[in-house]
PDB file of C-alpha atoms in Angstrom:
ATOM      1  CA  UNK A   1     -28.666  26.564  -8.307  1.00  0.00           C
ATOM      2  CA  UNK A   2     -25.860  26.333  -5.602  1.00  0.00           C
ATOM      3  CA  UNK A   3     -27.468  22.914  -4.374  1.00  0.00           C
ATOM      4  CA  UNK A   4     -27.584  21.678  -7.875  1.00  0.00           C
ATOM      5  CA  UNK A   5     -24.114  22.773  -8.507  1.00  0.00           C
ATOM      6  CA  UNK A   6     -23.332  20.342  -5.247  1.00  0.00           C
ATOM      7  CA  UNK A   7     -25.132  17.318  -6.320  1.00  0.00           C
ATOM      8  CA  UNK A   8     -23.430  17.486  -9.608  1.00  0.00           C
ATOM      9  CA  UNK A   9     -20.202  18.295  -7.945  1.00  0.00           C
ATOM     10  CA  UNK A  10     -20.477  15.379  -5.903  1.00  0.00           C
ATOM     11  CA  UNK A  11     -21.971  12.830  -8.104  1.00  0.00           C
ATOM     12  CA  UNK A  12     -18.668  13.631 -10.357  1.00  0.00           C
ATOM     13  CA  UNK A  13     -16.657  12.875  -7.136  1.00  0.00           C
ATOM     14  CA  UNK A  14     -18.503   9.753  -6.823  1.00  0.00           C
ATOM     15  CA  UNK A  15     -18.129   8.273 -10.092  1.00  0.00           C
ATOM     16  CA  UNK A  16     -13.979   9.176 -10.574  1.00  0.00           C
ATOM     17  CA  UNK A  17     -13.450   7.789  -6.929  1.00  0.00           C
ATOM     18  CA  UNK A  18     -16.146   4.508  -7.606  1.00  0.00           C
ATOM     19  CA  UNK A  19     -13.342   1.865  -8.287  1.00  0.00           C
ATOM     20  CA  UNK A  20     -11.157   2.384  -5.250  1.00  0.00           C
ATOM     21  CA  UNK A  21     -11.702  -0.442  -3.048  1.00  0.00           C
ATOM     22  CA  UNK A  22      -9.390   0.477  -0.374  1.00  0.00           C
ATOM     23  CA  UNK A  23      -7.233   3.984   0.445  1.00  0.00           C
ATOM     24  CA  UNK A  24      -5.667   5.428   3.734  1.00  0.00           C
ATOM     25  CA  UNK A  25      -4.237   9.100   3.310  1.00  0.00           C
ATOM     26  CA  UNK A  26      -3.286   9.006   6.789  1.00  0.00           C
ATOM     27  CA  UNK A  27      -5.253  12.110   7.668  1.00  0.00           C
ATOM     28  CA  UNK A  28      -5.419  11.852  11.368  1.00  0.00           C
ATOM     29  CA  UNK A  29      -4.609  14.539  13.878  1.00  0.00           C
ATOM     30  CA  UNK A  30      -0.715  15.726  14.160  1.00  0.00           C
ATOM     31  CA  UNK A  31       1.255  14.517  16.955  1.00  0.00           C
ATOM     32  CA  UNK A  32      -1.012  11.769  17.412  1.00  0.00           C
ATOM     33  CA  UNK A  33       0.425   8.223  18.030  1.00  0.00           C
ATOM     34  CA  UNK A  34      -1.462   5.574  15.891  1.00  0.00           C
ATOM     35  CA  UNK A  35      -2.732   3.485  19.068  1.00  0.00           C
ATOM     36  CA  UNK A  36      -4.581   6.227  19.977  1.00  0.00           C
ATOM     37  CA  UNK A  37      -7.960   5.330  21.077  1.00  0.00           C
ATOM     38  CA  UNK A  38     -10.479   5.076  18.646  1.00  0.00           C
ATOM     39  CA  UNK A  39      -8.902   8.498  16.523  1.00  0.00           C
ATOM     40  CA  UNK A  40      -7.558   6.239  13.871  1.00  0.00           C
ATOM     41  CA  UNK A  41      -9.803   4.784  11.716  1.00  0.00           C
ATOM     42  CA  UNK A  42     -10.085   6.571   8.749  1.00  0.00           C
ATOM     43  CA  UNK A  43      -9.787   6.043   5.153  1.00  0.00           C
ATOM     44  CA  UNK A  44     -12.074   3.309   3.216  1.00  0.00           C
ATOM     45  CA  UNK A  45     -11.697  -0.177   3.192  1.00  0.00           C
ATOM     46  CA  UNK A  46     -11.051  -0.833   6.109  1.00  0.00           C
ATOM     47  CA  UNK A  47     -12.353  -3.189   9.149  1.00  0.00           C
ATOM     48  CA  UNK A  48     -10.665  -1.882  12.306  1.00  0.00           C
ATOM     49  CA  UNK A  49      -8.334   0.827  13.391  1.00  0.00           C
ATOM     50  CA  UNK A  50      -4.896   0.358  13.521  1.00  0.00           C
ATOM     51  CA  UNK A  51      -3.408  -1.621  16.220  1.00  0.00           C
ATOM     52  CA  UNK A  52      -0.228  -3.327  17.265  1.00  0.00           C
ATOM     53  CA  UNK A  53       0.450  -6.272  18.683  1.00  0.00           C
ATOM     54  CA  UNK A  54       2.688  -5.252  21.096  1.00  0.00           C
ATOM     55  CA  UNK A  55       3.065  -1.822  23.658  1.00  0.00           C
ATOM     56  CA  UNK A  56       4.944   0.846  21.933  1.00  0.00           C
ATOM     57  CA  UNK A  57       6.807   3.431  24.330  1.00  0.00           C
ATOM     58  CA  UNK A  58       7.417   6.915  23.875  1.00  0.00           C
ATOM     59  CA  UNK A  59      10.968   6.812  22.189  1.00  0.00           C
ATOM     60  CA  UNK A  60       9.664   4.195  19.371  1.00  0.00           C
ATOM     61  CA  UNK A  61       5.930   5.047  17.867  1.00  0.00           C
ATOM     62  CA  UNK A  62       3.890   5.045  14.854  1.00  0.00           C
ATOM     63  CA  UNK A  63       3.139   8.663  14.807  1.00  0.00           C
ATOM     64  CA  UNK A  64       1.328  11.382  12.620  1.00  0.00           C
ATOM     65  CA  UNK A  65       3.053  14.329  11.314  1.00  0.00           C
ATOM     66  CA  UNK A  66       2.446  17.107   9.087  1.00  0.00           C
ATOM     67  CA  UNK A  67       4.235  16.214   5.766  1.00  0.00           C
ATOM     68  CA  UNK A  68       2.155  14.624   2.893  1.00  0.00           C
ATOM     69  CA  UNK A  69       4.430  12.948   0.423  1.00  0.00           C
ATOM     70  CA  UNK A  70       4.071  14.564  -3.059  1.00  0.00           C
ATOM     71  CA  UNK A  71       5.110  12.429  -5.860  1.00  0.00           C
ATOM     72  CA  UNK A  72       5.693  13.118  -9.397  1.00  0.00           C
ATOM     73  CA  UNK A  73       4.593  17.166  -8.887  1.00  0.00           C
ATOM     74  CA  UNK A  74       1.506  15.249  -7.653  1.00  0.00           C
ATOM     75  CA  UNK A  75       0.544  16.376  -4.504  1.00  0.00           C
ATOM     76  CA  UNK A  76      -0.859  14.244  -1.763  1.00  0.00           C
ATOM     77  CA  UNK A  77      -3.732  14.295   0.674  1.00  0.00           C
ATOM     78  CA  UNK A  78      -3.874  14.575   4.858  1.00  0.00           C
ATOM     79  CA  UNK A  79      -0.724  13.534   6.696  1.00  0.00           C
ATOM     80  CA  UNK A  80       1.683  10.627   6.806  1.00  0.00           C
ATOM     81  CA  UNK A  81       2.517   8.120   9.232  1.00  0.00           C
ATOM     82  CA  UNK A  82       6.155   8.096  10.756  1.00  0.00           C
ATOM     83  CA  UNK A  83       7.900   5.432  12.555  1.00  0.00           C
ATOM     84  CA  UNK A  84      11.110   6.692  14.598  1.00  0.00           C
ATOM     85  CA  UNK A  85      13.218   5.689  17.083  1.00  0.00           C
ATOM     86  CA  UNK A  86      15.038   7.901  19.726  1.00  0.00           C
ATOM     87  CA  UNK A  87      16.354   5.297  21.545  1.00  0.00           C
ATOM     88  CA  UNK A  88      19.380   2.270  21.415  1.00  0.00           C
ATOM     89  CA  UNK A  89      18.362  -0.153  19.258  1.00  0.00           C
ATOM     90  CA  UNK A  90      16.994  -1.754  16.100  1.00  0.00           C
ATOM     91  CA  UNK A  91      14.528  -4.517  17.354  1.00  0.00           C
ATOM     92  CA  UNK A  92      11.512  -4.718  15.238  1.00  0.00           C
ATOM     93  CA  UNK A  93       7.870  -3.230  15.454  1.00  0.00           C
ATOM     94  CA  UNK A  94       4.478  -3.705  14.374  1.00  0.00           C
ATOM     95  CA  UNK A  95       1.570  -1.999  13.340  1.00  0.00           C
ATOM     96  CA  UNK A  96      -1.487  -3.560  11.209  1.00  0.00           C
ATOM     97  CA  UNK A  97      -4.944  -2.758  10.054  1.00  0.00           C
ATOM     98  CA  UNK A  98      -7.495  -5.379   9.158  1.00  0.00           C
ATOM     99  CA  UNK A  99      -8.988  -5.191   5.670  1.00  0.00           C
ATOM    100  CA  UNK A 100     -12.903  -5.107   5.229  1.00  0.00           C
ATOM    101  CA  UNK A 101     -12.781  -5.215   1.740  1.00  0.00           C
ATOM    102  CA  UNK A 102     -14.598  -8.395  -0.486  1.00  0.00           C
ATOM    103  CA  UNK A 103     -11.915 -10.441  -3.292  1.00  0.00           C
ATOM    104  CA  UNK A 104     -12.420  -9.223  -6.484  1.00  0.00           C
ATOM    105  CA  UNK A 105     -13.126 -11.880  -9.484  1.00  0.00           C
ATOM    106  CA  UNK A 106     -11.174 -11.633 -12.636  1.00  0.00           C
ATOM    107  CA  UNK A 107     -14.967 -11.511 -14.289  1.00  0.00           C
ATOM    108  CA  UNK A 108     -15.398  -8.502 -12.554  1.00  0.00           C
ATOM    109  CA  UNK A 109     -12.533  -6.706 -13.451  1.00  0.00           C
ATOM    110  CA  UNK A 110      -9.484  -7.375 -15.890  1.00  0.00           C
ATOM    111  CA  UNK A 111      -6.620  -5.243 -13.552  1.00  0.00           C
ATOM    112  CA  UNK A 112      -6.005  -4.422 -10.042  1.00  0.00           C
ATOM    113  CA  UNK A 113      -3.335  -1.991  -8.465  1.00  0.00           C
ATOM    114  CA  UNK A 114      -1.591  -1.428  -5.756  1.00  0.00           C
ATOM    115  CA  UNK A 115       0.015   1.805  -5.022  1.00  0.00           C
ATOM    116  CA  UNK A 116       1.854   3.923  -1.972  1.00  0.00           C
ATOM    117  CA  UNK A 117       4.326   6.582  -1.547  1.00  0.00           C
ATOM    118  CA  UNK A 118       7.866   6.300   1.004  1.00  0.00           C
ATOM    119  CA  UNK A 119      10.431   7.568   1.907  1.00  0.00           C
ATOM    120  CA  UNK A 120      13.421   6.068   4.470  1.00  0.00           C
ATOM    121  CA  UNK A 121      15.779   8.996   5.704  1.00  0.00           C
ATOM    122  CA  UNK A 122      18.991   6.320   6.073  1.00  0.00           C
ATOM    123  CA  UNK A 123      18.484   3.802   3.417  1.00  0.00           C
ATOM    124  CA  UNK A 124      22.127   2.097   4.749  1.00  0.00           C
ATOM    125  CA  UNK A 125      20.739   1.387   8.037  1.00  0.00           C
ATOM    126  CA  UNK A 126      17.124   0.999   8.108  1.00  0.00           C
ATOM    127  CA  UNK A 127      14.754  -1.210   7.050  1.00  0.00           C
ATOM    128  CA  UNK A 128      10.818  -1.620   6.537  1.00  0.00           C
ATOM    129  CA  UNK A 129       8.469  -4.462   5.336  1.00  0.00           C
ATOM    130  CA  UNK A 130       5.067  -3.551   4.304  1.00  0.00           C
ATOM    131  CA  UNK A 131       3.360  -7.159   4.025  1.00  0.00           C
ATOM    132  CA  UNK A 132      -0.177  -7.437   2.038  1.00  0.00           C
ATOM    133  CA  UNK A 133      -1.450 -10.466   3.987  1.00  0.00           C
ATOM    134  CA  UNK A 134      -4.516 -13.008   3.572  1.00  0.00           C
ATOM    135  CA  UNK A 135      -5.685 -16.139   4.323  1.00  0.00           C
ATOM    136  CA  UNK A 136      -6.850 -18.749   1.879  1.00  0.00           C
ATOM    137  CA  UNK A 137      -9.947 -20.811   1.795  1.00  0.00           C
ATOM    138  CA  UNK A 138      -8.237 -23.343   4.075  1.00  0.00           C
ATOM    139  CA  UNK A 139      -6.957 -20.579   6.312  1.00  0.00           C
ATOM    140  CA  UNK A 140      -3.312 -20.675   5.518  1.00  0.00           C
ATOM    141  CA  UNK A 141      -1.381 -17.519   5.139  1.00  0.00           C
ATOM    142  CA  UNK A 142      -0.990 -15.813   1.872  1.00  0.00           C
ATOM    143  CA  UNK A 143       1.432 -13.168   1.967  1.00  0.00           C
ATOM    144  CA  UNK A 144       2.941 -10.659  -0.526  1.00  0.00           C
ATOM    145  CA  UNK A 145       5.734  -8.722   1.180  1.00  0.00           C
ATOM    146  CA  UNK A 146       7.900  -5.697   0.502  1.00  0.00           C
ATOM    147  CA  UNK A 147      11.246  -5.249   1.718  1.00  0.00           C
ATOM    148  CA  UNK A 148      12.549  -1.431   1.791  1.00  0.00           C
ATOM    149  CA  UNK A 149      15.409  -2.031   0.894  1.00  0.00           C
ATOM    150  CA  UNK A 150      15.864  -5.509   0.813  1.00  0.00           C
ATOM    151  CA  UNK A 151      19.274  -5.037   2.538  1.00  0.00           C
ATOM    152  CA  UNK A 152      21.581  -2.842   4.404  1.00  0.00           C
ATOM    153  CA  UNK A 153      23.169   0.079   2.267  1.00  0.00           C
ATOM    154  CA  UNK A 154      21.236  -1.240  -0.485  1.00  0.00           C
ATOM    155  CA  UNK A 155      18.578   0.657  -3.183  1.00  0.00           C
ATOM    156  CA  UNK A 156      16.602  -2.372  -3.788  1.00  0.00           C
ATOM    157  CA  UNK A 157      13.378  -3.576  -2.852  1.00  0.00           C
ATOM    158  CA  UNK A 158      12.642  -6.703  -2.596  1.00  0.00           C
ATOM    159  CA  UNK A 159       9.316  -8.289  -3.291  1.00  0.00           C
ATOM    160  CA  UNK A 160       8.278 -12.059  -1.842  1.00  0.00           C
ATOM    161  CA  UNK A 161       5.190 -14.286  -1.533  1.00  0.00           C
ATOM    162  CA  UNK A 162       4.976 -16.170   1.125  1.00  0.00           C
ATOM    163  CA  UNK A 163       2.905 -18.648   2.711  1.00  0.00           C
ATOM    164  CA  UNK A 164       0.822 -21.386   0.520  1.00  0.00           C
ATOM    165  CA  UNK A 165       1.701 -19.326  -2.889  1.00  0.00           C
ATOM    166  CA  UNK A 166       4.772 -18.667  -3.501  1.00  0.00           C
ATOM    167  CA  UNK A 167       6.355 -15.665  -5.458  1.00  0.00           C
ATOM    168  CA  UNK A 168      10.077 -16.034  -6.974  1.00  0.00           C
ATOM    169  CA  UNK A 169      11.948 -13.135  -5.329  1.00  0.00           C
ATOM    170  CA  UNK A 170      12.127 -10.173  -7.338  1.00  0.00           C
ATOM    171  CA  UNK A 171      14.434  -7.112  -6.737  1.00  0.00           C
ATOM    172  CA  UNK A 172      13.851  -3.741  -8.089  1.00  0.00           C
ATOM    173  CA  UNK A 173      16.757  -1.088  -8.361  1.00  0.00           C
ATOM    174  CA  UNK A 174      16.380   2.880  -7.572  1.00  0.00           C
ATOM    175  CA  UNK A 175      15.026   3.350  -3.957  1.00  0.00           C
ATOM    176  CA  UNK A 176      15.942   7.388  -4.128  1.00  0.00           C
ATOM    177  CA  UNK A 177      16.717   9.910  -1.602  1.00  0.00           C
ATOM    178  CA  UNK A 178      13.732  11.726  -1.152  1.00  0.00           C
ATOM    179  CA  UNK A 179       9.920  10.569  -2.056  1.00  0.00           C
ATOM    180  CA  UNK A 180       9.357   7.215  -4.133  1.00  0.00           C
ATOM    181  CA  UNK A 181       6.069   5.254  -5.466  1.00  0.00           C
ATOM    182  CA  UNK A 182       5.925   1.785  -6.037  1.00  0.00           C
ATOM    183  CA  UNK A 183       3.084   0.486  -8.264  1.00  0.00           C
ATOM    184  CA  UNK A 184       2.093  -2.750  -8.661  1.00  0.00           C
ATOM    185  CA  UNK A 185      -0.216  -4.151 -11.431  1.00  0.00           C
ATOM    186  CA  UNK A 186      -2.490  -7.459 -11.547  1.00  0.00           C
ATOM    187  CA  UNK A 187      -3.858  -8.865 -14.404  1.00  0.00           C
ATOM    188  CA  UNK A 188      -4.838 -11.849 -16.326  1.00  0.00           C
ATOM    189  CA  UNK A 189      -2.054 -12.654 -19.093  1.00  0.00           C
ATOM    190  CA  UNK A 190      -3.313 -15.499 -21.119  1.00  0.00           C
ATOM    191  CA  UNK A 191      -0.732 -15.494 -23.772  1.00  0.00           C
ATOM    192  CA  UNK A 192       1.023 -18.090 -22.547  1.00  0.00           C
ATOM    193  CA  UNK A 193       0.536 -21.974 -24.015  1.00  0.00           C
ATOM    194  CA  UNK A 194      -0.915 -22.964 -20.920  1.00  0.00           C
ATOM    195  CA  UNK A 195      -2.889 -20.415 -19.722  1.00  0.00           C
ATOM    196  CA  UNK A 196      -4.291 -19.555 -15.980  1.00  0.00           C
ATOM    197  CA  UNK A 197      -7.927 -18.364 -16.942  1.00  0.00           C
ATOM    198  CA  UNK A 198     -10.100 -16.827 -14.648  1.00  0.00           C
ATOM    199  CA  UNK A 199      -7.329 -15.944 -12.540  1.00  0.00           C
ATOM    200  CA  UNK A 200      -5.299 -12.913 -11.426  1.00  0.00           C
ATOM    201  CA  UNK A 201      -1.877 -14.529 -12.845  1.00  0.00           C
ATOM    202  CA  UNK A 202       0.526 -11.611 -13.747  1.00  0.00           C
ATOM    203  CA  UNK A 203       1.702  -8.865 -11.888  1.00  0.00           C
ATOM    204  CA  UNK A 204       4.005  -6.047 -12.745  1.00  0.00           C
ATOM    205  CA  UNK A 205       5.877  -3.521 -10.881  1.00  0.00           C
ATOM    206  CA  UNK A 206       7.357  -0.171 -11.290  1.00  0.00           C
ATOM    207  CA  UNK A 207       9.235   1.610  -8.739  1.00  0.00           C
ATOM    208  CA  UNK A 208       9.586   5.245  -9.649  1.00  0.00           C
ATOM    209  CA  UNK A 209       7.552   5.446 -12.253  1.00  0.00           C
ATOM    210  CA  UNK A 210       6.428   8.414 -15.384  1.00  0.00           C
ATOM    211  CA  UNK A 211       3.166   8.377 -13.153  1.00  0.00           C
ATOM    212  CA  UNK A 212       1.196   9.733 -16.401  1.00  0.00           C
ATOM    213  CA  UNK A 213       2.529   7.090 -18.672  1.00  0.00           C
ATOM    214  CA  UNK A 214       3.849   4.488 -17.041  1.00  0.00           C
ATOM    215  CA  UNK A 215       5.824   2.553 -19.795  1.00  0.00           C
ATOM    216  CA  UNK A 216       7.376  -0.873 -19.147  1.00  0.00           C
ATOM    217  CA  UNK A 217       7.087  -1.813 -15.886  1.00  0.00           C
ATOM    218  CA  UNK A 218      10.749  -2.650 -13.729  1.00  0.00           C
ATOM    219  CA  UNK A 219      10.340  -5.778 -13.172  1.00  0.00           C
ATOM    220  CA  UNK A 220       7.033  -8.507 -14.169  1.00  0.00           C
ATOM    221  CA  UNK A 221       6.140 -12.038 -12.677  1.00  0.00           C
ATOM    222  CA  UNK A 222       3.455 -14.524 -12.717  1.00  0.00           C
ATOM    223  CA  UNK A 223       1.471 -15.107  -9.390  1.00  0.00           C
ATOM    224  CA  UNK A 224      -1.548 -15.533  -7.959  1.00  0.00           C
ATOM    225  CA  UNK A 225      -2.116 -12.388  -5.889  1.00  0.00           C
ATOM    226  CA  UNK A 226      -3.737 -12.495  -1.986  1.00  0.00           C
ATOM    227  CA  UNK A 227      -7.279 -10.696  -2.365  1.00  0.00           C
ATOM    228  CA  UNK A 228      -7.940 -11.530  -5.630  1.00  0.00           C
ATOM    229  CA  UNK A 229     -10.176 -14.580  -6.911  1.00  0.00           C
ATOM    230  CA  UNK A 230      -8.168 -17.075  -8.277  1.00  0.00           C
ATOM    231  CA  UNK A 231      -9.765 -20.338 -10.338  1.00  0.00           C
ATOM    232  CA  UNK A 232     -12.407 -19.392  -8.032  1.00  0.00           C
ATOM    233  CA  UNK A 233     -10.768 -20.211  -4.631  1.00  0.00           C
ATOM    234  CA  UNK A 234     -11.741 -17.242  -2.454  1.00  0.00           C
ATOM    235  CA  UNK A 235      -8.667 -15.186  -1.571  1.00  0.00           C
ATOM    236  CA  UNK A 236     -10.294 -13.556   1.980  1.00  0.00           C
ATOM    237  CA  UNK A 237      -8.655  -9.974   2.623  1.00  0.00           C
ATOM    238  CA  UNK A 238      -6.628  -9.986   5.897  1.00  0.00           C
ATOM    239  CA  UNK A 239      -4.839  -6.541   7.099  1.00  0.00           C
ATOM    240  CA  UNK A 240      -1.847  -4.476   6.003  1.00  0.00           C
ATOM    241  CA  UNK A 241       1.108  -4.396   8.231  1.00  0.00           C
ATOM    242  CA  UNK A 242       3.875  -2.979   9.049  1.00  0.00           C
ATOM    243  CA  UNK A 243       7.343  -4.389  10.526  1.00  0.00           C
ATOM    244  CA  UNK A 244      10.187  -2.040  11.297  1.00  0.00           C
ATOM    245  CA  UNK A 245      13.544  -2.151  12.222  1.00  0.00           C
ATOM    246  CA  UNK A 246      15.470   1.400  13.154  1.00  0.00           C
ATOM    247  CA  UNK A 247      18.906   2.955  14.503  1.00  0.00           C
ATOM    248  CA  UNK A 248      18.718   5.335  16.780  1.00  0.00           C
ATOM    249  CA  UNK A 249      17.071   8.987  15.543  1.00  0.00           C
ATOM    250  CA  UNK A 250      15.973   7.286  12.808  1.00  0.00           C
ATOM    251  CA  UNK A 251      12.633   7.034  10.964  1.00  0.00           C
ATOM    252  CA  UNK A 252      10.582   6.194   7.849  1.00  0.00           C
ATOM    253  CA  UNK A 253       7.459   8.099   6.337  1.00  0.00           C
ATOM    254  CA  UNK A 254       5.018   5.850   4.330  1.00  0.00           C
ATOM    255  CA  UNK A 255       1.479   7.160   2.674  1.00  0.00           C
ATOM    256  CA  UNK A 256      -1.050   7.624  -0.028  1.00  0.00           C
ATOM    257  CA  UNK A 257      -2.022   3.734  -0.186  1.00  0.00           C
ATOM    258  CA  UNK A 258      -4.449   2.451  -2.647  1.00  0.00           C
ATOM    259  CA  UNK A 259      -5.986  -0.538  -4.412  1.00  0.00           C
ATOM    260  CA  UNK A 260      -8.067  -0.013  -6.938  1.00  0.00           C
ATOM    261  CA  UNK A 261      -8.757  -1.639 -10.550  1.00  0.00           C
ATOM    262  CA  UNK A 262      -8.413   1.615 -12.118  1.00  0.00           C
ATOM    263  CA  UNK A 263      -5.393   3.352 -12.270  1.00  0.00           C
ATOM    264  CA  UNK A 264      -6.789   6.769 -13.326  1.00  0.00           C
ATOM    265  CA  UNK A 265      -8.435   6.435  -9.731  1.00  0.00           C
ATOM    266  CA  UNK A 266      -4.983   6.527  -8.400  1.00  0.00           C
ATOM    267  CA  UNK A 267      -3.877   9.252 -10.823  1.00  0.00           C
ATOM    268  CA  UNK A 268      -6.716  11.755  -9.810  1.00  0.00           C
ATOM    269  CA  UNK A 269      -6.733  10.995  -6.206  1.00  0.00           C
ATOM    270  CA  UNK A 270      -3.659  12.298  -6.041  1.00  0.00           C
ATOM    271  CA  UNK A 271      -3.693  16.007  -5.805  1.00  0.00           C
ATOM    272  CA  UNK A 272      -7.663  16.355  -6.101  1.00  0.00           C
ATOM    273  CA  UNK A 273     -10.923  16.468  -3.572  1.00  0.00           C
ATOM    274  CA  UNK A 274     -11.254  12.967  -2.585  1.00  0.00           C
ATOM    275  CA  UNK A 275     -14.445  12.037  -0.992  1.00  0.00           C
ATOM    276  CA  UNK A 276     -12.807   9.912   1.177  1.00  0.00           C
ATOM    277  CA  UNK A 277     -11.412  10.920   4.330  1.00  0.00           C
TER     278      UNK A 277
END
């Protein structure tokens, strides 16, 4: 009975969680600095560990610490990953991971999300980019960045494409002390009278957002997202990255990242059994 009760138990964990194409909870051992050895590779979706281009010395690291950032009375798996700096200066750092995921076609799914979880302890001095990178079918970059917050003693983030597509820059009020989640939606919107078919063409964002119900998102824009198949041009996944810039004693906690095209994945994964870990 007990194994039955397991099967079932997991063959329910493997249907809610079937959609999510890529998610890193950041649940690596404590204390540990993310360029350690082979230790941090886990999470789905992936192709590599993370890396870094560049040595990082003791006083500026990616690290792992104990806090999970609970959203929404929603809490979060594993850990999170810090960067601080305990030293002079605010020159900026890098860490990436290499995607392993395939594009998605529009035929194959009518939405796609992006979600993660941050917080910035001095939002008047510091500053982050996470940058969703790719490269097209003639290699050239294809980037989606965003800028937390898009400037000094500012609230806003700021969202870019750049590279062969191009995204208008948008800027989205109410970075808040504490935890925030920024969600990002891709669709096809053929409402228009000239209509991109076949193609990921609309995204929407929320920053902050009712979790359970959404409502209308913050800020909405037409572009052809990185990853996605577009008019059937291949989109090929790249990495996730990280650039920082820091004062001194300061830091930034970022976790809980997911794509998926369903957005109740995202709502259960967060406070439930995940199978991936």
């Amino acid at each position: 009975m007990r194994k039955l009760f397991t099967i079932l138990f997991l063959g329910m964990l493997l249907s809610l969680h079937a959609d999510v194409k890529v998610v890193e909870h950041f649940d690596y051992p404590v204390g540990y600095s993310m360029l350690a050895g082979n230790t941090m590779d886990g999470g789905a979706g992936f192709a590599a560990k993370w890396t870094s281009p560049s040595t990082l010395a003791s006083n500026v690291d990616f690290d792992i610490v104990t806090a999970d950032l609970a959203y929404d009375n929603l809490k979060t798996k594993g850990h999170s990953l810090r960067h601080f700096r305990t030293d002079p200066g605010n020159w900026p750092k890098e860490v990436y991971r290499k995607f392993s995921f395939e594009p998605i076609d529009i035929a194959g799914s009518t939405n796609m999300y992006i979600a993660f979880v941050f917080n910035i302890d001095n939002i008047g001095n510091n500053q982050f980019t996470f940058r969703y990178t790719g490269k097209d079918a003639a290699d050239g970059d294809v980037n989606l960045d965003f800028v937390i917050p898009s400037t000094g003693g500012g609230t806003q983030i700021l969202l870019e494409g750049t590279g062969k597509y191009s995204l208008n820059d948008i800027y989205i009020s109410g970075i808040q002390s504490g935890n925030n989640l920024l969600l990002m939606k891709a669709s096809e919107d053929n409402s228009g009278s000239n209509p991109d078919t076949n193609k990921y063409n609309k995204v929407d964002f929320w920053l902050n957002p009712d979790f359970k119900t959404l409502g209308t998102p913050d800020k909405s824009e037409y572009y052809c997202v990185s990853m996605f198949h577009g008019d059937g041009v291949n989109l090929m996944p790249d990495q996730m990255l990280f650039e920082v810039t820091l004062k001194n004693d300061s830091s930034y906690l970022f976790d809980e990242f997911y794509i998926s095209d369903s957005l109740d994945d995202i709502r259960n994964a967060f406070g439930s059994i995940c199978i991936f870990k």
